[in-house]
mmCIF file of C-alpha atoms and ligand atoms in Angstrom:
data_model
loop_
_atom_site.group_PDB
_atom_site.id
_atom_site.type_symbol
_atom_site.label_atom_id
_atom_site.label_comp_id
_atom_site.label_asym_id
_atom_site.label_seq_id
_atom_site.Cartn_x
_atom_site.Cartn_y
_atom_site.Cartn_z
ATOM 1 C CA MET A 1 4.676 -49.941 -31.050
ATOM 2 C CA ALA A 2 2.857 -51.640 -28.180
ATOM 3 C CA THR A 3 5.886 -51.094 -25.946
ATOM 4 C CA ARG A 4 5.887 -47.419 -26.825
ATOM 5 C CA ILE A 5 2.203 -47.029 -25.984
ATOM 6 C CA LEU A 6 2.748 -48.906 -22.728
ATOM 7 C CA LEU A 7 5.710 -46.705 -21.894
ATOM 8 C CA THR A 8 3.699 -43.563 -22.639
ATOM 9 C CA ALA A 9 0.870 -44.801 -20.415
ATOM 10 C CA LEU A 10 3.343 -45.679 -17.682
ATOM 11 C CA LEU A 11 4.990 -42.268 -17.855
ATOM 12 C CA ALA A 12 1.591 -40.567 -17.792
ATOM 13 C CA ALA A 13 0.600 -42.610 -14.735
ATOM 14 C CA LEU A 14 3.859 -41.704 -13.026
ATOM 15 C CA PHE A 15 3.880 -37.997 -13.702
ATOM 16 C CA LEU A 16 0.234 -37.024 -13.981
ATOM 17 C CA PRO A 17 -0.647 -37.270 -10.265
ATOM 18 C CA SER A 18 2.213 -34.994 -9.209
ATOM 19 C CA ALA A 19 1.452 -32.577 -12.045
ATOM 20 C CA LEU A 20 -2.188 -32.444 -10.950
ATOM 21 C CA ALA A 21 -1.263 -31.965 -7.309
ATOM 22 C CA ARG A 22 0.984 -29.087 -8.274
ATOM 23 C CA ALA A 23 -1.799 -27.540 -10.342
ATOM 24 C CA ASP A 24 -4.198 -27.658 -7.385
ATOM 25 C CA ASN A 25 -3.006 -24.513 -5.665
ATOM 26 C CA PRO A 26 -1.707 -21.350 -7.286
ATOM 27 C CA ARG A 27 1.990 -20.997 -6.569
ATOM 28 C CA LEU A 28 3.696 -17.925 -5.144
ATOM 29 C CA VAL A 29 7.423 -17.405 -4.751
ATOM 30 C CA ALA A 30 8.933 -15.629 -1.750
ATOM 31 C CA SER A 31 12.582 -14.689 -1.758
ATOM 32 C CA VAL A 32 14.763 -12.986 0.816
ATOM 33 C CA GLY A 33 18.450 -12.103 1.121
ATOM 34 C CA ARG A 34 19.890 -13.123 -2.255
ATOM 35 C CA ASN A 35 23.710 -12.724 -1.919
ATOM 36 C CA ASP A 36 23.079 -11.394 1.599
ATOM 37 C CA SER A 37 21.372 -8.329 0.124
ATOM 38 C CA PHE A 38 18.516 -6.623 1.966
ATOM 39 C CA ALA A 39 16.059 -7.673 -0.740
ATOM 40 C CA ILE A 40 12.692 -9.255 0.022
ATOM 41 C CA SER A 41 9.946 -10.116 -2.449
ATOM 42 C CA LEU A 42 6.776 -12.080 -3.004
ATOM 43 C CA SER A 43 5.901 -12.836 -6.627
ATOM 44 C CA ASP A 44 3.199 -14.716 -8.481
ATOM 45 C CA ALA A 45 3.813 -17.564 -10.920
ATOM 46 C CA SER A 46 4.564 -15.086 -13.722
ATOM 47 C CA GLY A 47 7.182 -13.294 -11.625
ATOM 48 C CA SER A 48 5.127 -10.152 -10.968
ATOM 49 C CA PRO A 49 5.121 -8.717 -7.440
ATOM 50 C CA VAL A 50 1.993 -9.753 -5.533
ATOM 51 C CA THR A 51 -0.274 -6.767 -4.838
ATOM 52 C CA HIS A 52 -3.694 -8.432 -4.735
ATOM 53 C CA LEU A 53 -4.865 -12.063 -4.564
ATOM 54 C CA ASP A 54 -8.177 -13.867 -4.620
ATOM 55 C CA PRO A 55 -9.020 -15.626 -1.361
ATOM 56 C CA GLY A 56 -7.979 -19.284 -1.409
ATOM 57 C CA THR A 57 -5.222 -21.775 -0.758
ATOM 58 C CA TYR A 58 -1.756 -21.085 -2.126
ATOM 59 C CA ASP A 59 1.532 -22.973 -2.227
ATOM 60 C CA ILE A 60 4.163 -20.442 -1.243
ATOM 61 C CA GLU A 61 7.664 -21.453 -2.230
ATOM 62 C CA VAL A 62 9.970 -19.690 0.218
ATOM 63 C CA HIS A 63 13.645 -19.140 -0.574
ATOM 64 C CA ASP A 64 15.390 -17.808 2.520
ATOM 65 C CA LEU A 65 18.820 -17.347 0.938
ATOM 66 C CA SER A 66 20.676 -15.702 3.809
ATOM 67 C CA GLU A 67 21.665 -16.436 7.395
ATOM 68 C CA MET A 68 21.131 -12.737 8.218
ATOM 69 C CA HIS A 69 17.491 -12.587 7.211
ATOM 70 C CA ASN A 70 14.220 -14.468 7.278
ATOM 71 C CA PHE A 71 10.850 -14.372 5.522
ATOM 72 C CA HIS A 72 7.896 -13.637 7.797
ATOM 73 C CA LEU A 73 4.318 -13.570 6.454
ATOM 74 C CA TYR A 74 1.371 -12.412 8.528
ATOM 75 C CA GLY A 75 -2.285 -11.528 8.177
ATOM 76 C CA PRO A 76 -5.756 -12.976 8.839
ATOM 77 C CA SER A 77 -5.187 -16.543 10.184
ATOM 78 C CA VAL A 78 -1.562 -16.542 8.996
ATOM 79 C CA GLN A 79 1.631 -16.185 11.032
ATOM 80 C CA GLN A 80 4.517 -18.003 9.373
ATOM 81 C CA ALA A 81 8.265 -17.468 9.335
ATOM 82 C CA THR A 82 11.559 -19.083 8.444
ATOM 83 C CA ALA A 83 14.400 -18.856 10.987
ATOM 84 C CA VAL A 84 16.777 -15.881 10.908
ATOM 85 C CA GLY A 85 19.995 -17.830 11.558
ATOM 86 C CA ASN A 86 19.953 -20.248 8.628
ATOM 87 C CA LYS A 87 19.213 -20.628 4.945
ATOM 88 C CA GLU A 88 16.014 -22.462 4.113
ATOM 89 C CA ASP A 89 13.929 -23.589 1.130
ATOM 90 C CA VAL A 90 10.408 -24.544 2.123
ATOM 91 C CA VAL A 91 6.881 -24.654 0.690
ATOM 92 C CA TRP A 92 4.044 -23.346 2.846
ATOM 93 C CA THR A 93 0.499 -24.293 1.907
ATOM 94 C CA LEU A 94 -1.595 -21.474 3.337
ATOM 95 C CA THR A 95 -5.196 -20.339 3.067
ATOM 96 C CA LEU A 96 -5.498 -16.596 2.584
ATOM 97 C CA ALA A 97 -8.746 -14.828 3.448
ATOM 98 C CA ASP A 98 -10.167 -11.336 2.794
ATOM 99 C CA GLY A 99 -7.902 -8.720 4.341
ATOM 100 C CA LYS A 100 -4.467 -7.160 4.404
ATOM 101 C CA TYR A 101 -1.294 -9.221 4.608
ATOM 102 C CA GLY A 102 2.243 -8.090 5.307
ATOM 103 C CA PHE A 103 5.645 -9.676 5.008
ATOM 104 C CA ASP A 104 9.003 -8.644 6.368
ATOM 105 C CA CYS A 105 12.341 -9.793 7.700
ATOM 106 C CA THR A 106 12.012 -10.102 11.467
ATOM 107 C CA ALA A 107 15.574 -8.788 11.945
ATOM 108 C CA HIS A 108 15.133 -5.723 9.672
ATOM 109 C CA PRO A 109 11.388 -4.971 9.516
ATOM 110 C CA THR A 110 11.753 -1.274 8.668
ATOM 111 C CA LEU A 111 14.092 -1.934 5.726
ATOM 112 C CA MET A 112 12.661 -5.193 4.391
ATOM 113 C CA LYS A 113 8.896 -5.285 4.064
ATOM 114 C CA GLY A 114 5.931 -5.523 1.741
ATOM 115 C CA TRP A 115 2.179 -5.923 1.739
ATOM 116 C CA PHE A 116 -0.777 -7.033 -0.386
ATOM 117 C CA THR A 117 -4.532 -7.360 -0.155
ATOM 118 C CA VAL A 118 -6.682 -10.461 -0.499
ATOM 119 C CA GLY A 119 -10.284 -10.390 -1.717
ATOM 120 C CA GLN A 120 -12.532 -7.623 -0.453
ATOM 121 C CA VAL A 121 -10.891 -4.983 1.720
ATOM 122 C CA ALA A 122 -12.931 -2.097 3.082
ATOM 123 C CA ALA A 123 -11.513 1.353 2.377
ATOM 124 C CA THR A 124 -10.396 3.363 5.409
ATOM 125 C CA GLN A 125 -12.648 6.426 5.672
ATOM 126 C CA PHE A 126 -11.026 9.836 6.180
ATOM 127 C CA GLY A 127 -12.607 13.201 6.853
ATOM 128 C CA ALA A 128 -10.617 16.241 5.737
ATOM 129 C CA SER A 129 -11.489 19.904 6.045
ATOM 130 C CA VAL A 130 -10.063 23.335 5.441
ATOM 131 C CA GLY A 131 -11.577 26.646 6.549
ATOM 132 C CA PRO A 132 -13.701 28.642 6.855
ATOM 133 C CA LYS A 133 -11.146 30.253 9.204
ATOM 134 C CA ARG A 134 -7.437 29.375 9.166
ATOM 135 C CA THR A 135 -7.890 25.715 10.058
ATOM 136 C CA ILE A 136 -7.044 22.452 8.350
ATOM 137 C CA SER A 137 -7.547 18.897 9.519
ATOM 138 C CA LEU A 138 -7.443 15.250 8.474
ATOM 139 C CA LYS A 139 -8.786 12.376 10.586
ATOM 140 C CA PRO A 140 -7.690 9.765 11.508
ATOM 141 C CA LYS A 141 -4.017 10.728 11.883
ATOM 142 C CA THR A 142 -2.698 7.186 11.542
ATOM 143 C CA ALA A 143 -3.884 4.377 9.284
ATOM 144 C CA GLN A 144 -2.864 1.095 7.730
ATOM 145 C CA VAL A 145 -1.840 0.653 4.111
ATOM 146 C CA GLY A 146 -4.558 -0.095 1.586
ATOM 147 C CA PRO A 147 -7.559 1.502 -0.057
ATOM 148 C CA ALA A 148 -8.786 4.750 1.453
ATOM 149 C CA THR A 149 -11.648 7.138 0.761
ATOM 150 C CA ILE A 150 -10.980 10.752 1.679
ATOM 151 C CA THR A 151 -13.906 13.140 1.844
ATOM 152 C CA VAL A 152 -12.671 16.729 1.732
ATOM 153 C CA ASN A 153 -14.838 19.573 2.911
ATOM 154 C CA ASP A 154 -13.220 22.736 1.530
ATOM 155 C CA ARG A 155 -14.982 25.662 3.214
ATOM 156 C CA SER A 156 -12.480 28.344 2.296
ATOM 157 C CA ARG A 157 -12.124 30.642 -0.720
ATOM 158 C CA GLY A 158 -8.601 31.528 0.386
ATOM 159 C CA ASP A 159 -7.088 28.105 1.168
ATOM 160 C CA ASN A 160 -7.064 24.651 -0.359
ATOM 161 C CA PHE A 161 -6.520 21.099 0.877
ATOM 162 C CA HIS A 162 -3.437 19.500 -0.704
ATOM 163 C CA LEU A 163 -2.428 15.925 0.204
ATOM 164 C CA THR A 164 0.931 14.469 -0.840
ATOM 165 C CA GLY A 165 2.786 11.279 0.005
ATOM 166 C CA PRO A 166 3.765 7.915 -1.501
ATOM 167 C CA GLY A 167 1.705 7.576 -4.718
ATOM 168 C CA VAL A 168 -0.665 10.448 -3.864
ATOM 169 C CA ASN A 169 -0.747 14.123 -4.924
ATOM 170 C CA LYS A 170 -4.274 15.545 -4.756
ATOM 171 C CA LYS A 171 -5.634 18.997 -4.080
ATOM 172 C CA THR A 172 -8.691 21.175 -4.186
ATOM 173 C CA GLY A 173 -8.558 24.613 -5.817
ATOM 174 C CA VAL A 174 -7.631 27.597 -3.637
ATOM 175 C CA THR A 175 -10.798 29.522 -4.602
ATOM 176 C CA PHE A 176 -12.929 26.363 -4.743
ATOM 177 C CA ARG A 177 -15.465 25.681 -2.017
ATOM 178 C CA GLY A 178 -17.300 22.409 -1.717
ATOM 179 C CA ARG A 179 -17.033 18.711 -1.018
ATOM 180 C CA VAL A 180 -14.921 16.242 -2.995
ATOM 181 C CA THR A 181 -14.143 12.538 -2.520
ATOM 182 C CA TRP A 182 -10.812 10.953 -3.410
ATOM 183 C CA ASN A 183 -10.198 7.198 -3.626
ATOM 184 C CA VAL A 184 -6.523 6.420 -3.104
ATOM 185 C CA THR A 185 -4.228 3.548 -2.123
ATOM 186 C CA LEU A 186 -2.089 4.353 0.897
ATOM 187 C CA GLN A 187 1.481 3.013 1.041
ATOM 188 C CA PRO A 188 3.670 2.836 4.154
ATOM 189 C CA GLY A 189 5.188 6.214 4.992
ATOM 190 C CA ILE A 190 4.369 9.768 5.975
ATOM 191 C CA TYR A 191 1.790 11.808 4.078
ATOM 192 C CA SER A 192 1.443 15.527 4.524
ATOM 193 C CA TYR A 193 -1.426 17.880 3.918
ATOM 194 C CA ARG A 194 -1.334 21.623 3.654
ATOM 195 C CA SER A 195 -2.867 24.743 2.229
ATOM 196 C CA ASP A 196 -0.849 26.009 -0.716
ATOM 197 C CA LYS A 197 -1.729 29.576 0.315
ATOM 198 C CA HIS A 198 -0.736 29.528 3.985
ATOM 199 C CA LYS A 199 2.277 27.461 5.008
ATOM 200 C CA SER A 200 1.242 27.362 8.672
ATOM 201 C CA LEU A 201 -1.813 25.292 7.726
ATOM 202 C CA ARG A 202 -0.455 21.778 7.583
ATOM 203 C CA GLY A 203 -0.339 18.378 9.229
ATOM 204 C CA SER A 204 0.685 14.796 8.628
ATOM 205 C CA LEU A 205 -0.697 11.287 8.397
ATOM 206 C CA ILE A 206 1.352 8.201 9.286
ATOM 207 C CA VAL A 207 0.607 5.024 7.313
ATOM 208 C CA THR A 208 1.872 1.697 8.598
ATOM 209 C CA LEU A 209 1.865 -1.910 7.452
ATOM 210 C CA PRO A 210 -1.069 -4.027 8.701
ATOM 211 C CA PHE A 211 -0.918 -4.876 12.438
HETATM 212 CU CU1 LIG B 1 16.881 -9.032 7.481
#
């Protein structure tokens, strides 16, 4: 009995410190190039894709599974990457602050990429207008991914303002006049805006990853 208690205490002493150390920082898992595929991901401990994190220090377990690809993470105070030419398993302990972070494969950044926000991120402010004559506009014309607030001034009874793109499809009424505000999350890609009444009234917005 005494031996068993001693053994239990010994095991606890052996394993507790490492268990506590592991519990210190939340763990994230980055993976790139499984079976040489063009797949890249960053997940939380439960396996869900990371879209938003609290500011703080994280242990990021990186599995670079391919010699063709790498995992590159960047954002406020962070610039970290595995090498493209080799496979690598590594843990990065990184402190993430308020802002937008992106990740990609340095060799294929347009095909293999992702992003997330940390803490408080200010919404990009857009001004949109249509009318009173045959005019339509949206400013700025380029922006980064993330939260955005779009204030639409619809000054036309014969045209509307209709914005479409990744995850967004919003419009004012054709006969409506007035001011509306939309809160949206912009994803990488091309958004277009138009009047549903006059096809010549249109334009586009390009949304890029941070930096
Ligand atoms: Cu790649």
